[in-house]
Coordinates of C-alpha atoms and ligand atoms in Angstrom, one line a residue:
M706 CA 114.4 -22.6 -20.8
V707 CA 113.1 -19.1 -21.1
D708 CA 110.0 -18.8 -23.2
P709 CA 108.5 -15.5 -24.8
A710 CA 104.9 -14.7 -25.1
G711 CA 104.8 -14.6 -28.7
P712 CA 106.9 -16.5 -31.4
D713 CA 110.4 -15.8 -30.8
P714 CA 112.3 -14.6 -33.6
V715 CA 115.4 -16.4 -32.3
Q716 CA 116.2 -20.3 -33.2
A717 CA 118.1 -22.2 -31.1
D718 CA 118.5 -25.9 -30.3
R719 CA 119.2 -25.6 -26.8
E720 CA 120.3 -22.5 -24.7
Y721 CA 122.1 -22.2 -21.3
I722 CA 122.2 -19.7 -18.7
V723 CA 125.0 -17.9 -17.8
V724 CA 125.1 -15.9 -14.6
L725 CA 128.4 -13.9 -13.8
S726 CA 128.8 -13.2 -10.3
E727 CA 131.5 -12.7 -7.9
F728 CA 132.4 -14.5 -4.5
S729 CA 134.0 -13.1 -1.6
E730 CA 135.2 -14.3 2.0
M731 CA 135.2 -10.6 3.0
S732 CA 131.9 -9.2 4.3
P733 CA 130.4 -6.3 1.8
H734 CA 131.0 -4.2 5.0
T735 CA 134.7 -4.9 5.4
I736 CA 135.1 -4.3 1.8
F737 CA 133.5 -1.1 1.8
D738 CA 135.3 -0.1 4.8
K739 CA 138.6 -0.6 3.2
L740 CA 137.3 1.6 -0.2
K741 CA 136.3 4.3 2.0
K742 CA 140.1 4.1 3.7
G743 CA 141.9 3.9 0.7
E744 CA 140.4 3.9 -3.0
G745 CA 143.4 1.7 -4.5
Y746 CA 143.2 -0.9 -2.0
F747 CA 142.8 -3.8 -3.9
N748 CA 144.1 -2.6 -6.8
Y749 CA 147.5 -4.6 -7.0
N750 CA 148.5 -3.9 -10.2
Q751 CA 149.4 -0.5 -8.9
N752 CA 152.2 -1.6 -6.9
T753 CA 154.1 -2.9 -10.1
W754 CA 152.8 -0.4 -12.4
T755 CA 155.6 1.8 -12.9
D756 CA 157.6 -1.3 -13.7
D757 CA 155.8 -3.4 -16.0
Y758 CA 153.5 -1.0 -18.4
P759 CA 155.2 0.9 -21.2
L760 CA 154.6 4.5 -19.9
S761 CA 157.3 7.0 -20.1
G762 CA 158.8 9.1 -17.3
E763 CA 156.4 11.9 -18.8
D764 CA 153.3 9.7 -18.6
R765 CA 154.3 8.8 -14.9
R766 CA 154.8 12.0 -13.9
M767 CA 150.9 13.4 -15.4
W768 CA 148.8 10.4 -13.8
A769 CA 150.7 10.9 -10.2
K770 CA 150.1 14.7 -10.2
M771 CA 146.5 13.7 -10.5
R772 CA 146.8 11.4 -8.1
M773 CA 145.6 8.4 -10.3
M774 CA 146.8 5.2 -11.4
P775 CA 146.1 4.3 -15.1
T776 CA 145.6 0.9 -13.8
D777 CA 142.9 1.8 -11.9
I778 CA 139.9 0.0 -13.3
L779 CA 137.4 -1.8 -10.9
D780 CA 137.4 -0.8 -7.3
V781 CA 137.4 -4.3 -6.1
S782 CA 139.7 -6.9 -8.1
S783 CA 140.6 -10.8 -7.6
A784 CA 142.5 -9.5 -4.8
A785 CA 139.0 -9.8 -2.8
Y786 CA 136.6 -11.5 -5.8
T787 CA 136.9 -15.1 -7.0
Y788 CA 134.8 -14.8 -10.3
L789 CA 131.7 -17.2 -11.0
L790 CA 129.6 -18.3 -13.8
N791 CA 126.4 -20.4 -12.6
G792 CA 128.2 -19.8 -8.9
H793 CA 131.3 -22.3 -9.9
G794 CA 134.5 -20.7 -9.8
P795 CA 137.3 -21.3 -12.5
L796 CA 138.8 -24.6 -11.3
D797 CA 134.9 -26.1 -11.2
N798 CA 135.2 -27.7 -14.6
L799 CA 131.3 -26.0 -15.5
E800 CA 130.6 -27.8 -18.5
Y801 CA 128.0 -26.2 -21.5
L802 CA 127.5 -29.7 -23.5
F803 CA 126.4 -29.1 -27.4
R804 CA 126.2 -31.4 -30.5
P805 CA 128.4 -30.0 -33.1
G806 CA 126.7 -28.0 -35.7
E807 CA 123.9 -26.8 -33.0
R808 CA 122.7 -23.4 -33.0
V809 CA 123.3 -22.6 -28.8
R810 CA 121.7 -19.7 -27.0
L811 CA 123.5 -18.6 -24.0
R812 CA 122.0 -16.1 -22.2
F813 CA 124.7 -13.9 -20.1
I814 CA 123.4 -12.3 -17.0
N815 CA 125.8 -9.8 -15.1
A816 CA 124.6 -10.5 -11.6
G817 CA 128.1 -9.6 -9.9
A818 CA 128.3 -6.6 -7.1
M819 CA 131.3 -4.6 -8.6
T820 CA 132.5 -6.5 -11.7
F821 CA 132.3 -5.6 -15.6
F822 CA 133.0 -8.6 -17.5
N823 CA 134.8 -8.9 -20.9
I824 CA 133.3 -12.3 -22.4
R825 CA 135.1 -14.2 -25.1
I826 CA 134.8 -18.0 -26.5
P827 CA 138.4 -18.3 -28.4
G828 CA 137.4 -19.9 -32.1
L829 CA 133.4 -19.0 -31.8
P830 CA 132.2 -15.9 -32.9
M831 CA 129.0 -14.8 -31.0
T832 CA 126.0 -13.7 -32.4
I833 CA 124.4 -10.9 -30.1
V834 CA 120.4 -11.5 -30.3
Q835 CA 119.4 -9.6 -27.0
A836 CA 120.1 -6.6 -24.9
D837 CA 118.5 -6.7 -21.4
G838 CA 115.8 -8.8 -22.6
Q839 CA 115.1 -7.1 -25.9
N840 CA 115.3 -8.4 -29.0
V841 CA 118.4 -6.9 -31.2
E842 CA 119.1 -7.1 -35.0
P843 CA 121.9 -9.8 -34.7
V844 CA 125.6 -8.7 -34.6
E845 CA 128.3 -11.0 -34.9
V846 CA 131.1 -10.1 -32.2
D847 CA 134.3 -12.0 -31.1
E848 CA 134.2 -10.1 -27.5
F849 CA 131.8 -8.0 -25.9
Q850 CA 131.6 -5.9 -22.7
I851 CA 128.8 -6.7 -19.8
G852 CA 128.3 -4.3 -17.2
V853 CA 126.4 -5.0 -13.4
A854 CA 122.6 -5.4 -14.3
E855 CA 123.0 -6.2 -18.1
T856 CA 121.9 -9.3 -20.3
Y857 CA 123.2 -10.2 -23.4
D858 CA 121.8 -13.1 -25.0
V859 CA 124.2 -14.8 -28.0
V860 CA 123.9 -17.5 -30.3
V861 CA 126.8 -19.6 -31.3
T862 CA 127.4 -22.5 -33.9
P863 CA 130.0 -24.8 -32.1
G864 CA 131.4 -27.6 -33.9
A865 CA 134.7 -27.0 -35.6
Q866 CA 136.6 -27.9 -32.4
Q867 CA 135.6 -30.6 -29.7
A868 CA 135.6 -27.7 -27.0
Y869 CA 135.9 -24.1 -26.5
T870 CA 136.5 -22.2 -23.2
L871 CA 134.2 -19.5 -22.0
V872 CA 136.3 -16.4 -20.8
A873 CA 134.8 -14.4 -18.4
E874 CA 137.5 -12.1 -17.9
S875 CA 137.3 -8.8 -15.3
M876 CA 137.3 -5.6 -17.0
D877 CA 140.7 -5.0 -14.7
R878 CA 142.0 -8.4 -16.0
S879 CA 142.9 -9.4 -12.7
G880 CA 141.2 -12.7 -13.1
M881 CA 138.3 -14.6 -15.0
G882 CA 135.6 -17.0 -14.3
I883 CA 135.5 -20.0 -17.0
A884 CA 133.8 -22.8 -18.3
T885 CA 133.8 -24.8 -21.0
L886 CA 131.2 -25.5 -24.0
A887 CA 132.0 -29.5 -24.6
S888 CA 131.1 -31.9 -27.1
A889 CA 131.3 -34.6 -24.6
P890 CA 131.9 -34.8 -21.2
G891 CA 135.5 -34.0 -20.0
A892 CA 136.1 -32.4 -23.4
R893 CA 138.4 -29.3 -22.7
A894 CA 140.0 -26.6 -24.9
A895 CA 143.3 -24.3 -23.8
I896 CA 142.3 -21.5 -21.0
P897 CA 144.1 -18.3 -22.4
P898 CA 146.1 -16.5 -19.8
L899 CA 145.1 -13.3 -18.6
R900 CA 146.2 -10.5 -20.8
D901 CA 148.0 -7.5 -19.5
P902 CA 145.9 -5.1 -17.5
P903 CA 144.0 -2.2 -19.7
L904 CA 145.6 1.1 -19.0
L905 CA 143.3 4.5 -18.7
T906 CA 143.4 6.6 -21.9
M907 CA 142.9 10.2 -22.5
A908 CA 139.4 9.4 -23.0
D909 CA 138.9 8.1 -19.9
M910 CA 139.7 11.4 -19.0
G911 CA 137.3 13.2 -20.7
M912 CA 139.9 14.5 -23.2
S913 CA 138.3 12.5 -26.4
G914 CA 139.1 14.5 -29.4
M915 CA 142.1 16.0 -28.0
D916 CA 144.2 14.7 -30.6
H917 CA 142.0 16.5 -33.4
G918 CA 141.6 19.4 -31.6
S919 CA 143.7 22.7 -32.8
S920 CA 146.6 23.7 -30.5
G921 CA 145.5 26.4 -28.3
D922 CA 141.8 26.2 -28.7
A923 CA 140.2 27.5 -25.7
G924 CA 137.7 25.0 -25.8
M925 CA 139.7 22.2 -25.1
S926 CA 138.2 19.0 -24.2
G927 CA 138.8 17.1 -21.4
M928 CA 139.0 16.9 -17.6
D929 CA 140.2 19.9 -16.0
H930 CA 142.9 19.5 -13.3
G931 CA 144.9 22.6 -13.9
S932 CA 145.4 25.6 -11.5
G933 CA 144.7 27.8 -14.7
G934 CA 147.7 26.8 -16.7
D935 CA 147.5 26.9 -20.4
M936 CA 147.5 24.2 -22.5
A937 CA 150.1 25.3 -24.7
G938 CA 152.4 22.4 -25.5
M939 CA 150.0 20.1 -25.9
D940 CA 150.8 16.8 -27.7
H941 CA 148.4 15.8 -30.3
G942 CA 149.3 12.7 -30.8
S943 CA 147.2 9.6 -32.0
S944 CA 147.5 6.8 -29.7
G945 CA 146.4 7.3 -25.7
Q946 CA 150.1 6.5 -24.6
S947 CA 151.3 10.0 -26.9
E948 CA 148.6 11.7 -26.0
M949 CA 149.3 11.3 -22.2
A950 CA 153.0 12.2 -22.9
G951 CA 150.9 15.2 -24.2
M952 CA 149.4 16.0 -20.8
A953 CA 152.0 15.8 -18.8
G954 CA 153.3 18.9 -20.6
M955 CA 150.2 20.8 -19.0
S956 CA 151.3 23.1 -16.3
G957 CA 149.4 23.6 -12.9
M958 CA 146.6 21.3 -12.6
Q959 CA 143.1 22.3 -10.9
M960 CA 141.0 19.3 -9.7
R961 CA 138.0 21.4 -10.7
D962 CA 136.3 24.0 -13.1
T963 CA 133.0 23.9 -11.7
S964 CA 132.0 26.9 -14.0
L965 CA 131.1 24.2 -16.6
L966 CA 128.6 22.6 -14.5
P967 CA 125.4 23.3 -14.5
P968 CA 123.5 24.9 -11.9
D969 CA 121.6 22.2 -9.9
V970 CA 125.1 20.4 -9.8
K971 CA 126.1 21.0 -5.6
V972 CA 130.0 21.9 -5.8
G973 CA 131.7 20.3 -2.4
P974 CA 133.6 17.5 -1.6
G975 CA 131.4 15.0 -3.1
L976 CA 133.0 15.9 -6.3
D977 CA 136.4 16.4 -7.4
M978 CA 136.6 16.7 -10.8
V979 CA 134.4 17.5 -13.9
S980 CA 134.6 16.7 -17.2
M981 CA 135.1 19.7 -19.4
N982 CA 134.0 18.4 -23.1
P983 CA 132.2 15.1 -22.3
V984 CA 132.6 13.4 -25.2
D985 CA 129.4 10.5 -26.6
R986 CA 130.9 7.1 -26.1
M987 CA 128.0 5.1 -27.3
G988 CA 130.4 3.7 -29.9
D989 CA 133.1 2.4 -27.6
P990 CA 133.8 -1.3 -26.6
G991 CA 134.5 -0.6 -23.1
I992 CA 137.5 -0.3 -21.3
G993 CA 140.7 -2.7 -22.4
L994 CA 138.5 -3.5 -25.8
A995 CA 139.9 -0.8 -28.1
D996 CA 142.7 -2.5 -29.1
V997 CA 142.1 -5.9 -29.4
P998 CA 142.6 -7.8 -32.6
H999 CA 138.9 -8.6 -33.4
R1000 CA 135.7 -7.8 -32.9
T1001 CA 133.7 -6.3 -30.4
L1002 CA 130.2 -4.8 -29.4
D1003 CA 129.8 -1.1 -28.7
Y1004 CA 125.9 0.3 -28.1
R1005 CA 125.8 1.8 -31.4
K1006 CA 125.8 -1.9 -33.1
L1007 CA 122.6 -2.4 -31.2
R1008 CA 119.3 -1.6 -33.1
A1009 CA 116.0 -3.0 -32.1
L1010 CA 115.1 -5.7 -33.9
T1011 CA 111.5 -4.6 -34.8
P1012 CA 110.3 -0.7 -34.7
H1013 CA 108.6 -0.1 -31.2
R1014 CA 105.9 1.8 -29.9
E1015 CA 107.6 5.2 -29.5
G1016 CA 109.1 7.4 -32.4
R1017 CA 107.9 11.2 -30.4
T1018 CA 110.5 13.6 -30.2
P1019 CA 111.3 14.0 -26.7
S1020 CA 109.4 17.1 -25.2
R1021 CA 112.1 17.6 -22.7
R1022 CA 115.7 17.6 -21.9
M1023 CA 117.5 16.6 -18.6
E1024 CA 121.0 16.6 -17.6
I1025 CA 122.4 14.3 -14.8
H1026 CA 125.9 14.6 -13.7
L1027 CA 128.0 11.2 -12.3
T1028 CA 130.0 12.8 -9.5
G1029 CA 132.5 11.7 -7.4
N1030 CA 135.2 11.9 -5.1
M1031 CA 137.8 9.2 -5.9
E1032 CA 139.7 9.8 -2.7
R1033 CA 136.9 9.8 -0.4
Y1034 CA 135.0 6.6 -2.2
M1035 CA 132.3 9.4 -2.4
W1036 CA 129.7 8.7 -5.2
S1037 CA 126.9 10.8 -6.3
F1038 CA 124.2 12.0 -8.7
D1039 CA 124.9 16.0 -9.5
G1040 CA 127.2 16.4 -6.4
K1041 CA 124.3 15.3 -3.8
K1042 CA 124.8 11.8 -1.8
F1043 CA 121.2 10.3 -2.3
S1044 CA 119.0 11.1 1.1
A1045 CA 115.4 9.9 1.3
V1046 CA 114.8 12.4 3.7
S1047 CA 115.4 15.4 2.3
D1048 CA 116.1 15.1 -1.8
E1049 CA 113.6 15.7 -4.4
P1050 CA 112.9 13.1 -6.3
I1051 CA 113.7 13.3 -10.5
R1052 CA 109.9 14.1 -11.5
F1053 CA 108.3 13.0 -14.9
A1054 CA 104.8 13.8 -16.2
Y1055 CA 102.6 10.6 -16.7
N1056 CA 103.7 9.0 -20.5
E1057 CA 106.3 12.3 -20.8
R1058 CA 109.1 11.6 -23.4
V1059 CA 112.3 12.8 -21.9
R1060 CA 115.7 13.1 -23.1
V1061 CA 118.2 12.6 -20.3
K1062 CA 121.9 13.4 -20.9
L1063 CA 124.2 11.5 -18.2
V1064 CA 127.6 12.9 -17.9
N1065 CA 130.3 11.2 -16.2
D1066 CA 132.6 13.2 -14.2
T1067 CA 134.4 10.7 -12.9
M1068 CA 137.2 8.4 -14.3
M1069 CA 135.5 5.1 -13.5
A1070 CA 132.7 3.2 -15.7
H1071 CA 129.3 3.2 -14.1
P1072 CA 126.6 1.1 -15.0
I1073 CA 123.4 3.0 -14.8
H1074 CA 119.9 1.4 -14.1
L1075 CA 116.4 2.5 -14.1
H1076 CA 114.0 0.4 -12.4
G1077 CA 110.3 0.0 -14.3
H1078 CA 110.9 1.0 -17.7
F1079 CA 113.0 0.4 -20.7
F1080 CA 114.9 3.5 -21.9
E1081 CA 115.9 3.9 -25.6
L1082 CA 119.6 4.7 -26.2
V1083 CA 120.1 7.3 -28.3
N1084 CA 123.0 5.7 -30.5
G1085 CA 122.8 6.9 -34.0
A1086 CA 119.7 4.6 -35.0
P1087 CA 116.1 5.9 -36.4
A1088 CA 114.0 6.8 -33.1
D1089 CA 111.9 3.9 -33.3
R1090 CA 115.0 1.4 -33.9
Q1091 CA 116.9 2.7 -30.7
P1092 CA 117.8 -0.3 -28.5
L1093 CA 115.4 -0.5 -25.5
K1094 CA 117.6 -1.0 -22.5
H1095 CA 117.5 -1.0 -18.4
T1096 CA 121.1 -0.2 -17.9
V1097 CA 123.6 1.9 -19.8
I1098 CA 127.4 1.8 -19.0
L1099 CA 128.8 5.3 -18.9
Q1100 CA 132.3 5.4 -20.1
P1101 CA 134.5 7.4 -17.9
G1102 CA 134.8 11.1 -18.6
G1103 CA 132.5 10.4 -21.5
S1104 CA 128.7 10.9 -22.1
A1105 CA 125.6 9.0 -23.3
Q1106 CA 122.1 10.0 -23.7
F1107 CA 118.6 8.2 -23.7
D1108 CA 115.0 8.8 -25.0
L1109 CA 112.8 7.7 -22.0
T1110 CA 108.8 7.5 -22.4
A1111 CA 107.3 7.6 -18.3
D1112 CA 104.7 5.6 -18.8
E1113 CA 104.9 3.5 -15.4
P1114 CA 103.1 5.7 -12.9
G1115 CA 105.1 5.1 -9.0
D1116 CA 108.4 5.7 -7.7
W1117 CA 111.5 4.1 -9.2
A1118 CA 115.0 3.3 -8.1
F1119 CA 117.7 5.0 -10.4
H1120 CA 121.2 4.2 -9.7
C1121 CA 124.7 3.1 -10.7
H1122 CA 124.5 -0.5 -10.0
L1123 CA 128.1 -0.8 -9.0
L1124 CA 126.9 -2.1 -5.6
Y1125 CA 129.2 0.1 -3.1
H1126 CA 128.8 3.3 -5.7
M1127 CA 125.2 3.1 -4.9
H1128 CA 125.7 2.3 -1.2
A1129 CA 127.9 5.5 -1.3
G1130 CA 125.0 7.5 -2.5
M1131 CA 124.6 7.2 -6.6
F1132 CA 121.2 7.0 -6.6
Q1133 CA 118.2 8.7 -7.1
I1134 CA 114.2 8.2 -6.9
V1135 CA 112.6 8.7 -10.3
T1136 CA 108.5 9.8 -9.6
V1137 CA 106.1 9.1 -12.4
A1138 CA 102.4 10.8 -11.8
N1139 CA 99.4 9.4 -12.6
P1140 CA 97.7 9.8 -15.8
D1141 CA 95.3 12.2 -14.2
G1142 CA 98.8 14.5 -13.0
S1143 CA 98.2 13.3 -9.3
E1144 CA 101.2 12.1 -7.6
A1145 CA 101.4 8.1 -7.9
Ligands
CU143 CU1 129.3 3.4 -10.2

């Protein structure tokens, strides 16, 4: 049991912890070396995607031009990983017992190294009651995505069936962790097959809103891969597929248009693309969940359960870019690989309130994590109900904002929580000064 200091607003008859992780027989150093040698090493989907996915010839040409795979969802897949729940593999028959009608609280913790999981329990709705250990207004969903370092508590009321399968499918759908909610030892429900791998969409390339744009608009949103080619002939179709088809009509593509970057972003080999008009994707349920036939979670649906301490308007704005070079497996903030020796930390005055905008100039999702603090997602909720979190997923090509009250003096790690992204340099130190202004 996990007991809060005060009364618990969440009523449950029993609770279980569900720790998500991966196991690999390969050492982390070997995996990192393979990633350095070829970004798609573990992406077995790429060998067959041209046969298995409903892409037109134009779509395929477009992706090929950008030297990208629309199936490039996770760096490391089930080719290297077995997905674990509480350390148990999918064949281990991990069981969570319940009595029919009980309210069961499941505390999901993504302790994985590299894997975003999509969580569902077919036949059983889940009510989200906590995010990153902070109470939220209950919201009922059928599936949710959890990034590395995130936690979600859900309440379920099993009983209509004798057993339910808890599915933790990796975001690239290359594998899953499995457990059973069972009303009696040995009771089992069907295990659903892996779903078809998701495809990246135009939104994942920072192309959100293209389908609403007017043709020839110079302010076209999206990643610029063009060599100054114009955007004429763009298809403004509404589905991801037809948007992609439209993209293929672009002539000449350039990997960078750095004129769009703030001056403190370093331009160099560590940065291979720029999101031209990054759209706030706080309302995105995560890769692969946009078109599932049931209810999903997104950050806009989270509200702090009770008003929190802070309602001040931020006095400063800060923008930090998530940057990378996919082919060379370089990852960084603002184009600069972390160096403890030469980097200036990100500085905050004590109790300073800052609105931080994160811009993802890459085509991968990143769970960005700050130590020592909870920040508030700027998600459309009233200021004092913005949900408190310590980790926020940045969708590919998108942006997200959080408000931070820097009230814990000292040095704190701020980084992508994907192990090999952090190791490659997507990391920085946040320094909060003492109340008297001195360095902590
Ligand atoms: Cu990352």
